Amino acid sequence: MSENKSNYDASNITALEGLEAVRKRPGMYIGSTDSKGLHHLVWEVVDNSIDEHLAGHCDHIDLVIHKNNSITVRDNGRGIPTGMHEKLQKSALEVVMTVLHAGGKFDKDTYKVSGGLHGVGVSCVNALSIDLKVEVHREGKVFEQEYSKGKPQYDVRQIGETDKNGTNVTFLPDPEIFEEVIYEYEILAKRARELSYLNKGLTIVMVDERQPGKKGEDGKLETEYKTEKFHSEGGLKEFVKHLDIARPSIIAEPIHVIGRDDKENVEVEVAMQYNTSYQEHIHSYVNNINTREGGTHVNGFRRAVTREFKKYADENGLLDKLTKQKISITGEDFREGLTAVVSVKVPEPQFKGQTKGELGNSEVTAIVSQKMGEVLKYYLEENKDQAKRIIDKVIIAATARHAARKARESVQRKNVLAGGGLPGKLSDCSSKDPNISEIFLVEGDSAGGTAKQGRDRHFQAILPLRGKILNVEKAMEHRIYENEEIKNMFTALGVSIEEKEGQRVLNIDKLRYHKIVIMCDADVDGSHIVTLILTFFFRYMKPLIEGGYIYIAAPPLYQVKKGKKSVYCWNDDERNDAISQFGGQDDNSIKTQRYKGLGEMNADQLWETTMDPDTRILRQVKIEEYLDADSVFSMLMGDEVPPRRAFIEENAQYANVDV
Ligand code: 0RA
């Protein structure tokens, strides 16, 4: 390798200029330099290993988080080529590691994750690492090269012999680039789990050297460090079961479709099952990349589901009841309670849509629809009892949708007839400007009364809600529109549900307040009510969350008093600090005042601590991860108890514990 001693030729200069550009504007290449961008680095490397798996050369990936937050990705793929790159006159390995977009596999016949949605290549990871070392096992030899901020520290060198193949990349993200270099185990584990479902047969082993391993029954560590193995033989079938862990299924086993179209070289895999919930959950992937906005593969899937179930139901006279009641059936009815994962492998995927999260390749619709059709037809004929259960559920969905529309129209019509009358319980503000107007949704009439006295009536409205509001996760839709508290929220907020092309959409054009503040007691019951209200917003008024209009108020837990001085405290640390500042004890004769409920504060106190824009704390509600939010709501509000208990136990440390 001494013949390519670093003579500073043209190719070197372009390579360095390329990597310099990445360091100057990292956000352009990896999205951001916060925790998201930091974790993205890992996927840039892992995606290459997955590509090796898709090409049939790799079945094992190790992913190690070291003590100093450096990362090792080790695979048993072909290994990055190490021969001389003719044009650039240096090792292909150095080219892949230092030239932007050079990571490319040169054949078009394989599916690629890298070069897909993010795919900026392993050279970007190199540019953004203070240290990176690559080791390649290939053709009987072991090669290595090290870099700092993307610059090779020596030419590629052979360091030994081997009977294995594969690539081993260890990198330490540059602390000058990233806000914080701390890897979160759960973020990495979640994607590793997803990848193992999407690529059945592939094993991903995660090791976190910052955490000790699990203790066995003999009290000894089973592994030195925290270790988890992700492997799925059942693939998407297991994925769907995992997604529905908190939702009871109505069929015995998921329906599993695996097929390929040789002409277009497209692979299709789908697993689906129906559960007792009312929501549709379709997750879709192209070359292992999540397509949040769906696309042609999802369209093909939906088309086949509607067509095949409808045909089967028609042919067997199962829809006669509906026809008699003049209720027509829509595609949506076939998807109530449906959980599905649709995964396709496409050689040259085209991504479109706002966030490039939608598959555009038009040939894929017909391919998915046809493969699905064949399997569904067969399934329905062979599993008449399961088919009946599904069709019964569809009939209930259609009937409920019909009833819901009537209930909704009646509520909305009544409002119009009543001159758009506002709910009697609402104490409205005097301002009519939504930009400055706020509404407090308050737990209980008595706290509502205090809030009404304490508020600034110019811009703050109060709507008291009676006790626990309806759990919308369990109720049929039409019951929701009949519920007094929910009707009040619709009319007070000035929003309505409309139907556009058979889809229900929330019209927020006439939203009357741009801050909607949920104000409940700071105890277990209060948190439960917050969760109920949030579930309602998530399922029926999601645009309000997405628009950033929903907030949660934070009333204090304690008041500590000494003489004429008093302070409010929001947690135990603050309380202990306050007590020691007051000389070791507070002299209040009832001891530290622990607010048991909003109602225990007087109007002035409530204003001062919780409602005054100058001093209050409001937490804005955001949907960080749609998938997570969705399963969390199903888990917290649904029927299955064991996963809820597990979730609460896992997260109890984050919750306010009532004392
Ligand atoms: C370029 C070409 C080939 C494979 C790779 C790069 C490759 C990159 C990485 C990164 C991590 N693991 C990797 N494994 C492979 C094709 C190799 C061939 O044609 O033999």
Short mmCIF file of N, CA, C and O in Angstrom, two decimals, residues 425-429 438-465 517-521 553 555 597-613 616:
data_model
loop_
_atom_site.label_atom_id
_atom_site.label_comp_id
_atom_site.label_asym_id
_atom_site.label_seq_id
_atom_site.Cartn_x
_atom_site.Cartn_y
_atom_site.Cartn_z
N LYS A 425 -72.53 26.16 30.39
CA LYS A 425 -71.50 26.05 31.42
C LYS A 425 -70.27 26.88 31.12
O LYS A 425 -69.39 27.02 31.97
N LEU A 426 -70.19 27.39 29.88
CA LEU A 426 -68.99 28.14 29.49
C LEU A 426 -69.04 29.55 30.04
O LEU A 426 -70.02 30.26 29.88
N SER A 427 -67.97 29.98 30.74
CA SER A 427 -67.83 31.40 31.08
C SER A 427 -66.87 31.96 30.05
O SER A 427 -65.66 31.75 30.15
N ASP A 428 -67.41 32.60 29.04
CA ASP A 428 -66.58 33.01 27.92
C ASP A 428 -65.75 34.24 28.27
O ASP A 428 -66.07 34.95 29.24
N CYS A 429 -64.73 34.50 27.47
CA CYS A 429 -63.96 35.72 27.67
C CYS A 429 -64.60 36.82 26.83
O CYS A 429 -65.43 36.54 25.97
N GLU A 438 -57.85 32.38 25.42
CA GLU A 438 -57.49 31.10 26.01
C GLU A 438 -58.73 30.47 26.61
O GLU A 438 -59.59 31.19 27.11
N ILE A 439 -58.80 29.14 26.56
CA ILE A 439 -59.88 28.48 27.30
C ILE A 439 -59.26 27.47 28.24
O ILE A 439 -58.34 26.74 27.87
N PHE A 440 -59.73 27.47 29.49
CA PHE A 440 -59.28 26.49 30.47
C PHE A 440 -60.35 25.41 30.61
O PHE A 440 -61.50 25.71 30.92
N LEU A 441 -59.96 24.17 30.32
CA LEU A 441 -60.86 23.04 30.56
C LEU A 441 -60.55 22.55 31.97
O LEU A 441 -59.45 22.08 32.23
N VAL A 442 -61.52 22.74 32.87
CA VAL A 442 -61.21 22.54 34.28
C VAL A 442 -61.98 21.36 34.84
O VAL A 442 -63.18 21.18 34.58
N GLU A 443 -61.25 20.56 35.62
CA GLU A 443 -61.84 19.39 36.25
C GLU A 443 -62.79 19.83 37.37
O GLU A 443 -62.37 20.43 38.34
N GLY A 444 -64.07 19.53 37.19
CA GLY A 444 -65.03 19.73 38.28
C GLY A 444 -65.60 21.13 38.37
O GLY A 444 -64.94 22.12 38.05
N ASP A 445 -66.85 21.22 38.86
CA ASP A 445 -67.54 22.51 38.94
C ASP A 445 -66.92 23.43 39.98
O ASP A 445 -66.88 24.64 39.80
N SER A 446 -66.41 22.86 41.10
CA SER A 446 -65.94 23.75 42.16
C SER A 446 -64.63 24.43 41.75
O SER A 446 -64.48 25.64 41.89
N ALA A 447 -63.69 23.65 41.18
CA ALA A 447 -62.46 24.26 40.67
C ALA A 447 -62.80 25.22 39.54
O ALA A 447 -62.19 26.30 39.41
N GLY A 448 -63.83 24.86 38.75
CA GLY A 448 -64.29 25.74 37.68
C GLY A 448 -64.70 27.10 38.25
O GLY A 448 -64.39 28.14 37.68
N GLY A 449 -65.38 27.06 39.41
CA GLY A 449 -65.83 28.29 40.05
C GLY A 449 -64.66 29.17 40.49
O GLY A 449 -64.64 30.38 40.26
N THR A 450 -63.65 28.51 41.10
CA THR A 450 -62.47 29.26 41.55
C THR A 450 -61.76 29.89 40.34
O THR A 450 -61.35 31.05 40.37
N ALA A 451 -61.63 29.08 39.27
CA ALA A 451 -60.94 29.57 38.08
C ALA A 451 -61.68 30.76 37.49
O ALA A 451 -61.08 31.73 37.03
N LYS A 452 -63.02 30.69 37.56
CA LYS A 452 -63.83 31.78 37.01
C LYS A 452 -63.58 33.08 37.78
O LYS A 452 -63.48 34.15 37.19
N GLN A 453 -63.41 32.95 39.09
CA GLN A 453 -63.13 34.16 39.89
C GLN A 453 -61.72 34.66 39.69
O GLN A 453 -61.46 35.85 39.73
N GLY A 454 -60.80 33.72 39.49
CA GLY A 454 -59.39 34.09 39.45
C GLY A 454 -58.93 34.60 38.10
O GLY A 454 -57.93 35.29 38.00
N ARG A 455 -59.65 34.28 37.04
CA ARG A 455 -59.18 34.54 35.67
C ARG A 455 -59.13 36.02 35.31
O ARG A 455 -59.72 36.86 35.99
N ASP A 456 -58.48 36.32 34.21
CA ASP A 456 -58.60 37.63 33.57
C ASP A 456 -59.67 37.47 32.50
O ASP A 456 -59.43 36.86 31.45
N ARG A 457 -60.86 38.01 32.77
CA ARG A 457 -62.00 37.69 31.91
C ARG A 457 -61.87 38.28 30.52
O ARG A 457 -62.60 37.92 29.60
N HIS A 458 -60.93 39.19 30.36
CA HIS A 458 -60.75 39.77 29.04
C HIS A 458 -60.37 38.69 28.01
O HIS A 458 -60.93 38.62 26.93
N PHE A 459 -59.43 37.81 28.37
CA PHE A 459 -58.97 36.84 27.36
C PHE A 459 -59.03 35.38 27.83
O PHE A 459 -58.65 34.49 27.10
N GLN A 460 -59.53 35.14 29.05
CA GLN A 460 -59.55 33.77 29.55
C GLN A 460 -60.97 33.27 29.76
O GLN A 460 -61.74 33.87 30.51
N ALA A 461 -61.30 32.16 29.08
CA ALA A 461 -62.61 31.54 29.23
C ALA A 461 -62.46 30.28 30.07
O ALA A 461 -61.39 29.67 30.11
N ILE A 462 -63.54 29.91 30.77
CA ILE A 462 -63.50 28.71 31.62
C ILE A 462 -64.63 27.76 31.22
O ILE A 462 -65.79 28.16 31.12
N LEU A 463 -64.25 26.50 30.96
CA LEU A 463 -65.28 25.49 30.74
C LEU A 463 -65.07 24.36 31.74
O LEU A 463 -64.10 23.60 31.64
N PRO A 464 -65.95 24.24 32.75
CA PRO A 464 -65.80 23.14 33.70
C PRO A 464 -66.26 21.83 33.05
O PRO A 464 -67.24 21.83 32.31
N LEU A 465 -65.53 20.75 33.32
CA LEU A 465 -65.94 19.44 32.83
C LEU A 465 -66.31 18.59 34.03
O LEU A 465 -65.62 18.61 35.04
N VAL A 517 -56.22 25.02 27.39
CA VAL A 517 -55.40 24.59 28.52
C VAL A 517 -56.19 23.60 29.37
O VAL A 517 -57.28 23.91 29.87
N ILE A 518 -55.65 22.41 29.52
CA ILE A 518 -56.28 21.40 30.37
C ILE A 518 -55.77 21.64 31.79
O ILE A 518 -54.56 21.64 32.03
N MET A 519 -56.70 21.89 32.73
CA MET A 519 -56.26 22.20 34.10
C MET A 519 -56.90 21.20 35.06
O MET A 519 -58.11 21.23 35.29
N CYS A 520 -56.09 20.30 35.59
CA CYS A 520 -56.60 19.27 36.51
C CYS A 520 -55.74 19.25 37.76
O CYS A 520 -54.65 19.81 37.81
N ASP A 521 -56.25 18.54 38.78
CA ASP A 521 -55.50 18.40 40.03
C ASP A 521 -54.16 17.71 39.77
O ASP A 521 -54.04 16.89 38.87
N ALA A 553 -51.88 22.71 32.13
CA ALA A 553 -51.48 23.62 33.20
C ALA A 553 -50.73 22.84 34.27
O ALA A 553 -50.91 21.64 34.43
N PRO A 555 -50.39 23.19 38.12
CA PRO A 555 -50.60 23.77 39.44
C PRO A 555 -49.52 23.30 40.41
O PRO A 555 -48.95 22.23 40.22
N GLY A 597 -56.08 19.54 45.79
CA GLY A 597 -56.87 19.76 44.58
C GLY A 597 -56.89 21.23 44.25
O GLY A 597 -56.57 22.06 45.10
N LEU A 598 -57.28 21.54 43.01
CA LEU A 598 -57.33 22.93 42.59
C LEU A 598 -58.26 23.72 43.50
O LEU A 598 -58.02 24.87 43.82
N GLY A 599 -59.34 23.03 43.93
CA GLY A 599 -60.36 23.68 44.74
C GLY A 599 -59.83 24.20 46.07
O GLY A 599 -60.46 25.02 46.71
N GLU A 600 -58.67 23.69 46.51
CA GLU A 600 -58.13 24.13 47.80
C GLU A 600 -57.38 25.45 47.73
O GLU A 600 -57.02 26.01 48.74
N MET A 601 -57.10 25.87 46.49
CA MET A 601 -56.48 27.19 46.36
C MET A 601 -57.59 28.21 46.25
O MET A 601 -58.66 27.90 45.71
N ASN A 602 -57.35 29.41 46.75
CA ASN A 602 -58.36 30.42 46.49
C ASN A 602 -58.08 31.05 45.13
O ASN A 602 -57.08 30.75 44.49
N ALA A 603 -59.01 31.91 44.70
CA ALA A 603 -58.94 32.42 43.33
C ALA A 603 -57.62 33.14 43.07
O ALA A 603 -57.00 32.97 42.01
N ASP A 604 -57.13 33.92 44.05
CA ASP A 604 -55.88 34.66 43.86
C ASP A 604 -54.70 33.71 43.69
O ASP A 604 -53.83 33.91 42.84
N GLN A 605 -54.69 32.69 44.56
CA GLN A 605 -53.59 31.73 44.48
C GLN A 605 -53.58 31.01 43.13
O GLN A 605 -52.54 30.80 42.53
N LEU A 606 -54.77 30.65 42.66
CA LEU A 606 -54.86 29.92 41.40
C LEU A 606 -54.37 30.79 40.23
O LEU A 606 -53.65 30.34 39.35
N TRP A 607 -54.76 32.05 40.27
CA TRP A 607 -54.30 32.99 39.24
C TRP A 607 -52.78 33.12 39.25
O TRP A 607 -52.12 32.95 38.25
N GLU A 608 -52.28 33.36 40.45
CA GLU A 608 -50.86 33.62 40.62
C GLU A 608 -49.99 32.44 40.18
O GLU A 608 -48.96 32.61 39.55
N THR A 609 -50.44 31.22 40.55
CA THR A 609 -49.56 30.06 40.33
C THR A 609 -49.79 29.39 38.99
O THR A 609 -48.87 28.82 38.42
N THR A 610 -51.01 29.44 38.49
CA THR A 610 -51.36 28.53 37.41
C THR A 610 -51.93 29.21 36.18
O THR A 610 -51.89 28.66 35.09
N MET A 611 -52.48 30.43 36.35
CA MET A 611 -53.17 31.04 35.21
C MET A 611 -52.52 32.31 34.69
O MET A 611 -52.71 32.66 33.52
N ASP A 612 -51.77 33.00 35.51
CA ASP A 612 -51.16 34.26 35.10
C ASP A 612 -50.05 34.01 34.08
O ASP A 612 -49.05 33.36 34.40
N PRO A 613 -50.21 34.52 32.84
CA PRO A 613 -49.23 34.25 31.79
C PRO A 613 -47.81 34.66 32.19
O PRO A 613 -46.84 34.10 31.68
N ARG A 616 -47.03 31.56 35.26
CA ARG A 616 -47.46 30.16 35.20
C ARG A 616 -46.51 29.29 34.37
O ARG A 616 -45.69 29.81 33.60
#
